Amino acid sequence: MGSATMELELWTAPPGEAIPNHPSFPVLVYRGVESVAAGADACQALFAEHGWRGSWVGGVFGFHHFHSTSHEVLGVVAGHARLELGGPQGRAFDVSAGDVLVLPAGTGHRRAASGAGFSVVGAYPAGEERYDLLRGDDPAAVAAARERIAALGAPPQDPVGGDGVARWTTTA
């Protein structure tokens, strides 16, 4: 699990034309997750323990993009960066080792700036490992993506064992 100092912040991304964001689930921002700050292996193990699979280690694309077939978790395992969430209409978040972003499907994200050595572990809820990658440049594709995003329910477990995804409830 995380640590006694692990903190959770919720942020609701505003809807957009090219980057839809999720219609009801907020972004979860965990700060101070010790096992994520311990490095990629410990972070991958933590995510897998909570049912988040298909993990990879790398960076974050420098262009706005989103996934319509999967939620995504990004655990910062090294360095620091400024990530823009929610597309052009969204907000910038400064992140560093030990921070975790849980992005509901549809949430735009991009790396705006990063220091040397910035690295994240990404993962997806079990069964959602085959994610798509959309940039929002085709209105018909975005319209179809909105339907997939709205239909995707909350995952059974939070990737760090916190209570964040328990706050994701559909209002259907």
PDB file of C-alpha atoms in Angstrom:
ATOM      1  CA  MET A   1       0.000   0.000   0.000  1.00  0.00           C
ATOM      2  CA  GLY A   2       1.055   3.628  -0.008  1.00  0.00           C
ATOM      3  CA  SER A   3       2.054   5.389   3.157  1.00  0.00           C
ATOM      4  CA  ALA A   4       0.498   7.273   6.026  1.00  0.00           C
ATOM      5  CA  THR A   5       1.407  10.502   4.230  1.00  0.00           C
ATOM      6  CA  MET A   6      -0.273   9.522   0.947  1.00  0.00           C
ATOM      7  CA  GLU A   7      -2.693  12.279  -0.046  1.00  0.00           C
ATOM      8  CA  LEU A   8      -5.500  12.205  -2.610  1.00  0.00           C
ATOM      9  CA  GLU A   9      -6.689  15.146  -4.704  1.00  0.00           C
ATOM     10  CA  LEU A  10      -9.665  14.935  -7.086  1.00  0.00           C
ATOM     11  CA  TRP A  11      -9.916  17.133 -10.155  1.00  0.00           C
ATOM     12  CA  THR A  12     -12.729  17.177 -12.698  1.00  0.00           C
ATOM     13  CA  ALA A  13     -11.536  17.867 -16.233  1.00  0.00           C
ATOM     14  CA  PRO A  14     -13.831  20.184 -18.213  1.00  0.00           C
ATOM     15  CA  PRO A  15     -15.506  18.802 -21.351  1.00  0.00           C
ATOM     16  CA  GLY A  16     -13.962  19.728 -24.671  1.00  0.00           C
ATOM     17  CA  GLU A  17     -14.503  19.365 -28.392  1.00  0.00           C
ATOM     18  CA  ALA A  18     -11.289  17.565 -29.436  1.00  0.00           C
ATOM     19  CA  ILE A  19     -10.390  16.155 -26.012  1.00  0.00           C
ATOM     20  CA  PRO A  20     -13.648  14.936 -24.461  1.00  0.00           C
ATOM     21  CA  ASN A  21     -12.484  14.079 -20.921  1.00  0.00           C
ATOM     22  CA  HIS A  22     -14.661  11.812 -18.806  1.00  0.00           C
ATOM     23  CA  PRO A  23     -18.291  12.917 -18.342  1.00  0.00           C
ATOM     24  CA  SER A  24     -18.428  11.977 -14.640  1.00  0.00           C
ATOM     25  CA  PHE A  25     -15.233  10.395 -13.224  1.00  0.00           C
ATOM     26  CA  PRO A  26     -12.656  12.822 -11.768  1.00  0.00           C
ATOM     27  CA  VAL A  27      -8.903  12.548 -12.204  1.00  0.00           C
ATOM     28  CA  LEU A  28      -7.275  11.132  -9.077  1.00  0.00           C
ATOM     29  CA  VAL A  29      -3.937  12.616  -8.001  1.00  0.00           C
ATOM     30  CA  TYR A  30      -2.118  10.730  -5.252  1.00  0.00           C
ATOM     31  CA  ARG A  31       0.926  12.391  -3.704  1.00  0.00           C
ATOM     32  CA  GLY A  32       3.575  10.669  -1.610  1.00  0.00           C
ATOM     33  CA  VAL A  33       3.078   7.020  -2.556  1.00  0.00           C
ATOM     34  CA  GLU A  34       6.236   5.455  -1.088  1.00  0.00           C
ATOM     35  CA  SER A  35       6.306   2.285  -3.189  1.00  0.00           C
ATOM     36  CA  VAL A  36       6.025   4.365  -6.378  1.00  0.00           C
ATOM     37  CA  ALA A  37       8.927   6.583  -5.293  1.00  0.00           C
ATOM     38  CA  ALA A  38      10.922   3.371  -4.651  1.00  0.00           C
ATOM     39  CA  GLY A  39      11.231   2.801  -8.409  1.00  0.00           C
ATOM     40  CA  ALA A  40       9.730   1.090 -11.433  1.00  0.00           C
ATOM     41  CA  ASP A  41       9.803  -2.495 -10.126  1.00  0.00           C
ATOM     42  CA  ALA A  42       8.056  -1.603  -6.870  1.00  0.00           C
ATOM     43  CA  CYS A  43       5.538   0.567  -8.736  1.00  0.00           C
ATOM     44  CA  GLN A  44       4.704  -2.171 -11.249  1.00  0.00           C
ATOM     45  CA  ALA A  45       4.275  -4.663  -8.397  1.00  0.00           C
ATOM     46  CA  LEU A  46       1.922  -2.281  -6.559  1.00  0.00           C
ATOM     47  CA  PHE A  47      -0.237  -1.724  -9.635  1.00  0.00           C
ATOM     48  CA  ALA A  48      -0.336  -5.472 -10.457  1.00  0.00           C
ATOM     49  CA  GLU A  49      -1.281  -6.313  -6.866  1.00  0.00           C
ATOM     50  CA  HIS A  50      -4.380  -4.148  -7.360  1.00  0.00           C
ATOM     51  CA  GLY A  51      -5.370  -5.588 -10.745  1.00  0.00           C
ATOM     52  CA  TRP A  52      -3.788  -2.994 -13.049  1.00  0.00           C
ATOM     53  CA  ARG A  53      -1.873  -4.756 -15.823  1.00  0.00           C
ATOM     54  CA  GLY A  54      -0.047  -4.231 -19.114  1.00  0.00           C
ATOM     55  CA  SER A  55       2.477  -2.002 -17.382  1.00  0.00           C
ATOM     56  CA  TRP A  56       5.282  -0.213 -19.164  1.00  0.00           C
ATOM     57  CA  VAL A  57       8.082   2.159 -18.166  1.00  0.00           C
ATOM     58  CA  GLY A  58       8.811   5.325 -20.131  1.00  0.00           C
ATOM     59  CA  GLY A  59       7.722   8.898 -20.580  1.00  0.00           C
ATOM     60  CA  VAL A  60       4.560  10.759 -21.504  1.00  0.00           C
ATOM     61  CA  PHE A  61       3.939  11.969 -25.059  1.00  0.00           C
ATOM     62  CA  GLY A  62       4.408  15.689 -25.638  1.00  0.00           C
ATOM     63  CA  PHE A  63       1.101  16.007 -27.526  1.00  0.00           C
ATOM     64  CA  HIS A  64      -2.454  16.024 -26.178  1.00  0.00           C
ATOM     65  CA  HIS A  65      -3.990  12.561 -26.430  1.00  0.00           C
ATOM     66  CA  PHE A  66      -6.531  10.356 -24.693  1.00  0.00           C
ATOM     67  CA  HIS A  67      -7.718   6.757 -24.500  1.00  0.00           C
ATOM     68  CA  SER A  68     -11.363   5.817 -25.055  1.00  0.00           C
ATOM     69  CA  THR A  69     -11.126   2.092 -24.326  1.00  0.00           C
ATOM     70  CA  SER A  70      -9.249   2.171 -21.037  1.00  0.00           C
ATOM     71  CA  HIS A  71      -8.583   4.049 -17.857  1.00  0.00           C
ATOM     72  CA  GLU A  72      -4.849   4.637 -17.242  1.00  0.00           C
ATOM     73  CA  VAL A  73      -2.613   5.053 -14.214  1.00  0.00           C
ATOM     74  CA  LEU A  74       0.711   6.910 -14.401  1.00  0.00           C
ATOM     75  CA  GLY A  75       3.092   6.491 -11.484  1.00  0.00           C
ATOM     76  CA  VAL A  76       6.044   8.893 -11.446  1.00  0.00           C
ATOM     77  CA  VAL A  77       9.046   6.746 -10.497  1.00  0.00           C
ATOM     78  CA  ALA A  78      11.857   9.217 -11.221  1.00  0.00           C
ATOM     79  CA  GLY A  79      12.383  12.913 -11.825  1.00  0.00           C
ATOM     80  CA  HIS A  80       9.744  15.586 -12.198  1.00  0.00           C
ATOM     81  CA  ALA A  81       7.546  17.067 -14.909  1.00  0.00           C
ATOM     82  CA  ARG A  82       4.685  19.367 -15.693  1.00  0.00           C
ATOM     83  CA  LEU A  83       1.818  17.372 -17.186  1.00  0.00           C
ATOM     84  CA  GLU A  84      -1.169  19.051 -18.769  1.00  0.00           C
ATOM     85  CA  LEU A  85      -4.380  17.162 -18.081  1.00  0.00           C
ATOM     86  CA  GLY A  86      -7.754  17.672 -19.700  1.00  0.00           C
ATOM     87  CA  GLY A  87      -6.530  18.942 -23.080  1.00  0.00           C
ATOM     88  CA  PRO A  88      -6.089  22.616 -24.006  1.00  0.00           C
ATOM     89  CA  GLN A  89      -9.022  23.544 -21.728  1.00  0.00           C
ATOM     90  CA  GLY A  90      -7.478  21.666 -18.778  1.00  0.00           C
ATOM     91  CA  ARG A  91      -4.880  22.318 -16.114  1.00  0.00           C
ATOM     92  CA  ALA A  92      -1.150  21.759 -15.581  1.00  0.00           C
ATOM     93  CA  PHE A  93       0.025  19.549 -12.726  1.00  0.00           C
ATOM     94  CA  ASP A  94       3.578  19.481 -11.397  1.00  0.00           C
ATOM     95  CA  VAL A  95       4.475  15.896 -10.550  1.00  0.00           C
ATOM     96  CA  SER A  96       7.528  14.221  -9.061  1.00  0.00           C
ATOM     97  CA  ALA A  97       8.640  10.784  -7.884  1.00  0.00           C
ATOM     98  CA  GLY A  98       5.951   9.228  -5.696  1.00  0.00           C
ATOM     99  CA  ASP A  99       3.027  10.930  -7.447  1.00  0.00           C
ATOM    100  CA  VAL A 100       0.319   8.862  -9.156  1.00  0.00           C
ATOM    101  CA  LEU A 101      -2.264  10.090 -11.659  1.00  0.00           C
ATOM    102  CA  VAL A 102      -5.325   7.929 -12.282  1.00  0.00           C
ATOM    103  CA  LEU A 103      -6.833   9.106 -15.547  1.00  0.00           C
ATOM    104  CA  PRO A 104     -10.379   8.058 -16.375  1.00  0.00           C
ATOM    105  CA  ALA A 105     -10.964   7.148 -20.019  1.00  0.00           C
ATOM    106  CA  GLY A 106     -11.202  10.226 -22.210  1.00  0.00           C
ATOM    107  CA  THR A 107      -8.891  12.364 -20.067  1.00  0.00           C
ATOM    108  CA  GLY A 108      -6.459  14.309 -22.208  1.00  0.00           C
ATOM    109  CA  HIS A 109      -2.848  14.287 -21.106  1.00  0.00           C
ATOM    110  CA  ARG A 110       0.546  15.432 -22.347  1.00  0.00           C
ATOM    111  CA  ARG A 111       4.018  16.240 -21.041  1.00  0.00           C
ATOM    112  CA  ALA A 112       4.517  20.005 -21.200  1.00  0.00           C
ATOM    113  CA  ALA A 113       8.001  19.975 -19.625  1.00  0.00           C
ATOM    114  CA  SER A 114      10.208  17.562 -17.716  1.00  0.00           C
ATOM    115  CA  GLY A 115      13.534  17.385 -15.977  1.00  0.00           C
ATOM    116  CA  ALA A 116      16.283  14.943 -16.832  1.00  0.00           C
ATOM    117  CA  GLY A 117      15.498  11.376 -15.868  1.00  0.00           C
ATOM    118  CA  PHE A 118      11.713  11.796 -15.758  1.00  0.00           C
ATOM    119  CA  SER A 119      10.108   8.358 -15.903  1.00  0.00           C
ATOM    120  CA  VAL A 120       6.662   6.914 -15.286  1.00  0.00           C
ATOM    121  CA  VAL A 121       5.089   3.491 -15.024  1.00  0.00           C
ATOM    122  CA  GLY A 122       1.804   3.234 -16.890  1.00  0.00           C
ATOM    123  CA  ALA A 123      -0.803   0.494 -16.444  1.00  0.00           C
ATOM    124  CA  TYR A 124      -4.452  -0.289 -17.143  1.00  0.00           C
ATOM    125  CA  PRO A 125      -7.243  -2.173 -15.366  1.00  0.00           C
ATOM    126  CA  ALA A 126      -7.229  -5.898 -16.139  1.00  0.00           C
ATOM    127  CA  GLY A 127      -9.048  -6.474 -19.421  1.00  0.00           C
ATOM    128  CA  GLU A 128      -8.359  -2.934 -20.676  1.00  0.00           C
ATOM    129  CA  GLU A 129      -4.702  -3.416 -21.662  1.00  0.00           C
ATOM    130  CA  ARG A 130      -5.449  -2.986 -25.377  1.00  0.00           C
ATOM    131  CA  TYR A 131      -5.913   0.766 -25.216  1.00  0.00           C
ATOM    132  CA  ASP A 132      -6.361   3.105 -28.158  1.00  0.00           C
ATOM    133  CA  LEU A 133      -4.567   6.418 -28.590  1.00  0.00           C
ATOM    134  CA  LEU A 134      -6.557   9.336 -29.972  1.00  0.00           C
ATOM    135  CA  ARG A 135      -5.530  12.932 -30.575  1.00  0.00           C
ATOM    136  CA  GLY A 136      -9.010  14.367 -31.173  1.00  0.00           C
ATOM    137  CA  ASP A 137      -8.345  15.489 -34.735  1.00  0.00           C
ATOM    138  CA  ASP A 138     -11.375  13.705 -36.273  1.00  0.00           C
ATOM    139  CA  PRO A 139     -14.793  14.878 -34.978  1.00  0.00           C
ATOM    140  CA  ALA A 140     -16.501  11.612 -36.023  1.00  0.00           C
ATOM    141  CA  ALA A 141     -13.877   9.570 -34.157  1.00  0.00           C
ATOM    142  CA  VAL A 142     -14.287  11.767 -31.076  1.00  0.00           C
ATOM    143  CA  ALA A 143     -18.072  11.298 -31.189  1.00  0.00           C
ATOM    144  CA  ALA A 144     -17.649   7.511 -31.310  1.00  0.00           C
ATOM    145  CA  ALA A 145     -15.034   7.714 -28.539  1.00  0.00           C
ATOM    146  CA  ARG A 146     -17.474   9.589 -26.289  1.00  0.00           C
ATOM    147  CA  GLU A 147     -19.837   6.592 -26.423  1.00  0.00           C
ATOM    148  CA  ARG A 148     -17.055   4.139 -25.511  1.00  0.00           C
ATOM    149  CA  ILE A 149     -15.887   6.397 -22.667  1.00  0.00           C
ATOM    150  CA  ALA A 150     -19.372   6.754 -21.172  1.00  0.00           C
ATOM    151  CA  ALA A 151     -19.915   2.974 -21.345  1.00  0.00           C
ATOM    152  CA  LEU A 152     -16.676   2.068 -19.539  1.00  0.00           C
ATOM    153  CA  GLY A 153     -17.347   1.427 -15.880  1.00  0.00           C
ATOM    154  CA  ALA A 154     -15.093   1.991 -12.904  1.00  0.00           C
ATOM    155  CA  PRO A 155     -12.394  -0.644 -12.359  1.00  0.00           C
ATOM    156  CA  PRO A 156     -12.840  -3.027  -9.417  1.00  0.00           C
ATOM    157  CA  GLN A 157      -9.740  -1.789  -7.576  1.00  0.00           C
ATOM    158  CA  ASP A 158      -7.800   1.421  -7.093  1.00  0.00           C
ATOM    159  CA  PRO A 159      -4.257   1.026  -8.525  1.00  0.00           C
ATOM    160  CA  VAL A 160      -2.539   2.073  -5.277  1.00  0.00           C
ATOM    161  CA  GLY A 161      -5.065   0.561  -2.871  1.00  0.00           C
ATOM    162  CA  GLY A 162      -6.522   3.922  -1.940  1.00  0.00           C
ATOM    163  CA  ASP A 163     -10.200   4.831  -1.998  1.00  0.00           C
ATOM    164  CA  GLY A 164      -9.999   6.962  -5.158  1.00  0.00           C
ATOM    165  CA  VAL A 165     -11.791   4.767  -7.677  1.00  0.00           C
ATOM    166  CA  ALA A 166     -14.475   4.062  -5.099  1.00  0.00           C
ATOM    167  CA  ARG A 167     -15.460   7.688  -5.746  1.00  0.00           C
ATOM    168  CA  TRP A 168     -16.064   6.908  -9.428  1.00  0.00           C
ATOM    169  CA  THR A 169     -19.771   6.274  -9.654  1.00  0.00           C
ATOM    170  CA  THR A 170     -21.815   6.401 -12.788  1.00  0.00           C
ATOM    171  CA  THR A 171     -24.918   8.529 -12.800  1.00  0.00           C
ATOM    172  CA  ALA A 172     -26.626   6.457 -15.489  1.00  0.00           C
TER     173      ALA A 172
END
